[in-house]
């Protein structure tokens, strides 16, 4: 099996995503290349970090995940290859893999420096094509990440600051909206575990979820358990608290944006 | 051959389409997964029904077509697998396959209930990932739809109401715009057969096609048989009457929208 | 290896791109189909010509490149197959391959007329499906282009007028913006060779690049060598002079559009 996934901010208007697939197939004609998304907002590392964290585990062990959101392309920022839980990741060392590092169990981290796998000459503006693509091609053929360069330590890597939810006074759990999907669902950084720590199962029915001046009572099991056009809170597919509107858009309903606070209280 | 097609309203900004491909490949690493579109308007069952009807037959016999437009995800709505003309379809039982049922010759309809093919746990918000994807993976490996659950009858299935063209007084054929494509072509529900019933071949040259206060005379063979920026009527690639503007957009030209009436008269 | 690339103006909302992949796989189930882009502006031959020119060489020799931007579909315009540098191209004879012809070394040009490879009946509105797709499928299986129809000569083909940069008085190099990418980078038609003819390497540091009333001094090596939100000029991934804004959009910064002049001077 030789699957490569792509998570980039290239968009799909230009030739960029197509070209890196061409380079990958030139190295490994048997590679199966799957787009996770090319529509990360330009240079939005936080968004890319969430998407790769929530996506990779649904691919077979052995998959090579390439994440190219790279505002510093052409600078001296390193490129890293990383192996964890049987998956291989290739990305600029700019923090985009932070949420994977948090999980622990990293098997190996390599600083990618072995020029023999690079396309020549290496441009300073499109290293997705000249470095990431050929290396991903080779990794998908079974090349070991250890051959790509010297080992690095987790503490050497650039780490992004993520907002994490916090519990104040044991009565309020304060999180933020970290992603808004196509349907207008507001996805928070409050994961199910944090919610479990905050309250007992028996208390969940009475939880209030506050967003702006609005209040939602209780957690729903699915979108359609609220009336059409009515807001609800649910543990969504990312395993996090999500605010939605059945058959509508919570983004429009609440005029909400990334970074907005969401407060959970027990009464 | 193990081809799976996808017709969804997931969009391509989020990780959803990528994740279901990961699940499919985890089940069947040899699956060839083709996007028909992920840009169905959110929860627009009618649009999805037309697209799958017009697309499936261009794929090889044996293809598994997955249609996920699922406003009721997490409710008790069933999921159905259906076999017709050598193709297999997997969709929520919400009417999105209605236009295939109309054609007759359904070989088999199954209510998908066999949990052994589901991802565990099954979420109530993303069954595309947890049910549709692994089942499609298994179907693409040759698993028979009969193993997925109990048989269902066509009359058990939810049916959508489509607008059909009608002939009034033998002088007017009244249809509606049911789809507007990227080029701004206005695609009606008047298919070539209905037009043949309405008038003789010799009469087609003199047909008037009325949209709003505008009138087009005769059917063209191709877009470019009208002058640039000039409207025309043509039997389009879906086999239906289509109103277009050569090198322009009929949507803009006529300020037209889905549901607008299109009237064909003989004089 | 049987790779087919697609460069079209079909967009990704409609079923069109999916359908042609279905037809290709019906002919050659082992075809690997890669989207370069489906988001060429409707009927923008110039944009498509640039994109295929800059993309094809990153794919393996033997790849079949299908370019469908075809405002004259259904007219008597020919369809051509062309072999150059080990790659095969299939496109309408409307000039969309002009930039490949300029390069010389064309091995073979064929007028596609052999009906036996066409889908029947051939529509006059979607020949991407009925002609291009099945032929590409056969080409990807090793069918020789000579079997598709009679040979044609380069001088028979329709040629598009491209704007080329020009040097005036040995002091000014005048080019135009020919493409604006997703990041808002302004890509000009001034390639590195033309720049080398215009000035010595030692002079490049002092070059002024003028766009509207703005002036940029010198060429940068990478985007991030300018301060964030600051404009710069760089030889971009297409090998052409590109105006960018580090971590920003040059399109917004300069309110620039396709066709705008860019002037390079030595002082």
Tab-separated table of N, CA and C in Angstrom, chain A residues 1 3 12 32 34-39 51 54-55 58-60 179-183 187 221-224 234-238 246-248, chain B residues 9-16 18-19 21-23 25-26 29 33 38-43 71-75 119 123-126 129:
chain	number	residue	atom	x	y	z
A	1	UNK	N	0.844	-1.197	0.000
A	1	UNK	CA	0.000	0.000	0.000
A	1	UNK	C	0.876	1.242	0.000
A	3	UNK	N	-0.147	5.015	0.096
A	3	UNK	CA	-1.094	6.121	0.076
A	3	UNK	C	-0.399	7.388	0.567
A	12	UNK	N	-7.514	25.162	-5.459
A	12	UNK	CA	-7.653	24.240	-6.589
A	12	UNK	C	-7.819	24.981	-7.901
A	32	UNK	N	-1.057	6.182	-4.433
A	32	UNK	CA	-2.466	6.580	-4.434
A	32	UNK	C	-2.534	7.883	-3.637
A	34	UNK	N	-4.427	11.108	-2.146
A	34	UNK	CA	-5.762	11.529	-1.704
A	34	UNK	C	-5.689	12.953	-1.151
A	35	UNK	N	-6.560	13.816	-1.644
A	35	UNK	CA	-6.664	15.167	-1.112
A	35	UNK	C	-7.441	15.147	0.192
A	36	UNK	N	-6.832	15.589	1.276
A	36	UNK	CA	-7.658	15.866	2.463
A	36	UNK	C	-8.294	17.228	2.242
A	37	UNK	N	-7.493	18.228	2.015
A	37	UNK	CA	-8.020	19.499	1.506
A	37	UNK	C	-6.866	20.315	0.949
A	38	UNK	N	-7.170	21.114	-0.062
A	38	UNK	CA	-6.227	22.142	-0.521
A	38	UNK	C	-6.752	23.528	-0.153
A	39	UNK	N	-7.805	23.561	0.626
A	39	UNK	CA	-8.469	24.826	0.907
A	39	UNK	C	-8.274	25.334	2.318
A	51	UNK	N	-6.979	20.055	11.161
A	51	UNK	CA	-7.467	19.140	10.122
A	51	UNK	C	-6.624	17.879	10.043
A	54	UNK	N	-7.321	15.547	13.032
A	54	UNK	CA	-8.604	14.843	13.037
A	54	UNK	C	-8.755	13.864	11.879
A	55	UNK	N	-7.885	13.965	10.883
A	55	UNK	CA	-8.061	13.158	9.672
A	55	UNK	C	-7.176	11.918	9.605
A	58	UNK	N	-7.934	8.001	10.117
A	58	UNK	CA	-8.888	7.251	9.304
A	58	UNK	C	-8.240	6.621	8.079
A	59	UNK	N	-6.951	6.869	7.894
A	59	UNK	CA	-6.221	6.257	6.781
A	59	UNK	C	-5.474	5.028	7.290
A	60	UNK	N	-5.126	4.124	6.361
A	60	UNK	CA	-4.428	2.912	6.799
A	60	UNK	C	-3.057	3.241	7.403
A	179	UNK	N	-13.043	26.246	14.492
A	179	UNK	CA	-13.243	25.885	13.087
A	179	UNK	C	-14.722	26.016	12.760
A	180	UNK	N	-15.005	26.511	11.569
A	180	UNK	CA	-16.391	26.570	11.102
A	180	UNK	C	-16.444	25.805	9.791
A	181	UNK	N	-17.271	24.783	9.740
A	181	UNK	CA	-17.230	23.947	8.538
A	181	UNK	C	-18.192	24.461	7.471
A	182	UNK	N	-18.250	23.746	6.371
A	182	UNK	CA	-19.040	24.145	5.218
A	182	UNK	C	-20.508	24.358	5.529
A	183	UNK	N	-21.009	23.596	6.499
A	183	UNK	CA	-22.422	23.664	6.841
A	183	UNK	C	-22.708	24.791	7.832
A	187	UNK	N	-17.336	24.579	15.470
A	187	UNK	CA	-16.626	23.519	16.180
A	187	UNK	C	-15.705	24.158	17.215
A	221	UNK	N	-28.119	14.497	20.612
A	221	UNK	CA	-27.396	13.343	20.073
A	221	UNK	C	-27.073	13.528	18.600
A	222	UNK	N	-27.916	14.263	17.889
A	222	UNK	CA	-27.704	14.436	16.452
A	222	UNK	C	-28.276	15.778	16.032
A	223	UNK	N	-27.927	16.213	14.819
A	223	UNK	CA	-28.402	17.506	14.334
A	223	UNK	C	-29.926	17.549	14.283
A	224	UNK	N	-30.515	16.453	13.850
A	224	UNK	CA	-31.951	16.497	13.574
A	224	UNK	C	-32.786	16.288	14.833
A	234	UNK	N	-23.865	19.634	20.269
A	234	UNK	CA	-23.695	18.208	20.018
A	234	UNK	C	-22.200	17.902	20.103
A	235	UNK	N	-21.846	16.682	20.474
A	235	UNK	CA	-20.454	16.265	20.307
A	235	UNK	C	-20.321	15.827	18.850
A	236	UNK	N	-19.566	16.570	18.070
A	236	UNK	CA	-19.501	16.359	16.625
A	236	UNK	C	-18.506	15.296	16.209
A	237	UNK	N	-18.268	15.207	14.910
A	237	UNK	CA	-17.456	14.120	14.369
A	237	UNK	C	-15.989	14.235	14.751
A	238	UNK	N	-15.561	15.420	15.183
A	238	UNK	CA	-14.179	15.551	15.651
A	238	UNK	C	-14.040	15.187	17.133
A	246	UNK	N	-30.107	22.860	13.049
A	246	UNK	CA	-30.651	21.783	12.220
A	246	UNK	C	-31.155	22.341	10.885
A	247	UNK	N	-30.657	21.775	9.788
A	247	UNK	CA	-31.011	22.232	8.434
A	247	UNK	C	-30.717	23.720	8.227
A	248	UNK	N	-29.756	24.264	8.948
A	248	UNK	CA	-29.391	25.667	8.763
A	248	UNK	C	-27.929	25.866	9.090
B	9	UNK	N	-22.725	16.616	-0.332
B	9	UNK	CA	-22.768	18.056	-0.077
B	9	UNK	C	-21.692	18.454	0.936
B	10	UNK	N	-20.623	17.668	1.019
B	10	UNK	CA	-19.564	17.931	2.008
B	10	UNK	C	-18.737	19.173	1.680
B	11	UNK	N	-18.750	19.615	0.434
B	11	UNK	CA	-17.821	20.662	0.039
B	11	UNK	C	-16.400	20.135	0.029
B	12	UNK	N	-15.453	21.004	-0.280
B	12	UNK	CA	-14.057	20.546	-0.338
B	12	UNK	C	-13.150	21.381	0.564
B	13	UNK	N	-13.752	22.185	1.424
B	13	UNK	CA	-12.978	22.970	2.383
B	13	UNK	C	-12.589	22.125	3.600
B	14	UNK	N	-13.506	21.309	4.044
B	14	UNK	CA	-13.307	20.552	5.269
B	14	UNK	C	-12.653	19.205	4.976
B	15	UNK	N	-12.363	18.466	6.034
B	15	UNK	CA	-11.679	17.181	5.906
B	15	UNK	C	-12.630	16.033	5.597
B	16	UNK	N	-13.937	16.293	5.493
B	16	UNK	CA	-14.913	15.211	5.466
B	16	UNK	C	-14.734	14.268	4.271
B	18	UNK	N	-12.083	13.792	2.428
B	18	UNK	CA	-10.814	13.076	2.572
B	18	UNK	C	-10.935	11.923	3.550
B	19	UNK	N	-11.609	12.164	4.665
B	19	UNK	CA	-11.724	11.121	5.688
B	19	UNK	C	-12.495	9.908	5.170
B	21	UNK	N	-12.640	8.848	2.214
B	21	UNK	CA	-11.753	8.094	1.315
B	21	UNK	C	-10.744	7.270	2.121
B	22	UNK	N	-10.268	7.845	3.220
B	22	UNK	CA	-9.349	7.092	4.076
B	22	UNK	C	-9.995	5.828	4.609
B	23	UNK	N	-11.250	5.946	5.030
B	23	UNK	CA	-11.959	4.773	5.559
B	23	UNK	C	-12.168	3.734	4.448
B	25	UNK	N	-10.335	3.248	1.772
B	25	UNK	CA	-9.060	2.620	1.446
B	25	UNK	C	-8.573	1.713	2.575
B	26	UNK	N	-8.991	2.002	3.795
B	26	UNK	CA	-8.627	1.116	4.905
B	26	UNK	C	-9.305	-0.240	4.737
B	29	UNK	N	-7.862	-1.373	-0.084
B	29	UNK	CA	-6.736	-0.554	-0.555
B	29	UNK	C	-6.704	-0.412	-2.071
B	33	UNK	N	-11.401	5.721	-6.163
B	33	UNK	CA	-12.485	6.578	-5.681
B	33	UNK	C	-12.559	7.840	-6.537
B	38	UNK	N	-18.685	17.091	-4.710
B	38	UNK	CA	-18.949	17.303	-3.283
B	38	UNK	C	-19.660	18.634	-3.083
B	39	UNK	N	-20.071	19.253	-4.187
B	39	UNK	CA	-20.621	20.595	-4.109
B	39	UNK	C	-22.114	20.678	-4.364
B	40	UNK	N	-22.821	19.590	-4.056
B	40	UNK	CA	-24.274	19.699	-3.953
B	40	UNK	C	-24.555	20.791	-2.919
B	41	UNK	N	-25.531	21.657	-3.203
B	41	UNK	CA	-25.892	22.650	-2.191
B	41	UNK	C	-26.271	21.912	-0.898
B	42	UNK	N	-25.824	22.413	0.264
B	42	UNK	CA	-26.126	21.685	1.500
B	42	UNK	C	-27.587	21.228	1.562
B	43	UNK	N	-27.727	19.915	1.668
B	43	UNK	CA	-29.041	19.290	1.902
B	43	UNK	C	-30.021	19.427	0.735
B	71	UNK	N	-29.753	15.265	5.447
B	71	UNK	CA	-30.156	16.202	6.500
B	71	UNK	C	-30.626	15.506	7.768
B	72	UNK	N	-31.065	14.272	7.645
B	72	UNK	CA	-31.606	13.576	8.819
B	72	UNK	C	-30.589	12.654	9.490
B	73	UNK	N	-29.297	12.853	9.213
B	73	UNK	CA	-28.289	11.967	9.794
B	73	UNK	C	-28.479	11.865	11.307
B	74	UNK	N	-28.413	10.655	11.808
B	74	UNK	CA	-28.562	10.448	13.250
B	74	UNK	C	-29.987	10.155	13.675
B	75	UNK	N	-30.940	10.366	12.758
B	75	UNK	CA	-32.333	10.017	13.068
B	75	UNK	C	-32.550	8.542	12.734
B	119	UNK	N	-18.075	1.191	11.194
B	119	UNK	CA	-17.006	1.642	12.081
B	119	UNK	C	-17.603	1.774	13.479
B	123	UNK	N	-21.021	7.404	15.001
B	123	UNK	CA	-21.438	8.729	15.462
B	123	UNK	C	-22.827	9.037	14.912
B	124	UNK	N	-23.465	10.015	15.529
B	124	UNK	CA	-24.795	10.426	15.053
B	124	UNK	C	-24.688	11.638	14.131
B	125	UNK	N	-23.456	12.094	13.875
B	125	UNK	CA	-23.301	13.304	13.072
B	125	UNK	C	-22.533	13.061	11.780
B	126	UNK	N	-21.800	11.967	11.676
B	126	UNK	CA	-20.981	11.736	10.484
B	126	UNK	C	-21.021	10.265	10.108
B	129	UNK	N	-18.761	8.753	7.299
B	129	UNK	CA	-17.501	8.136	7.731
B	129	UNK	C	-17.730	6.770	8.371
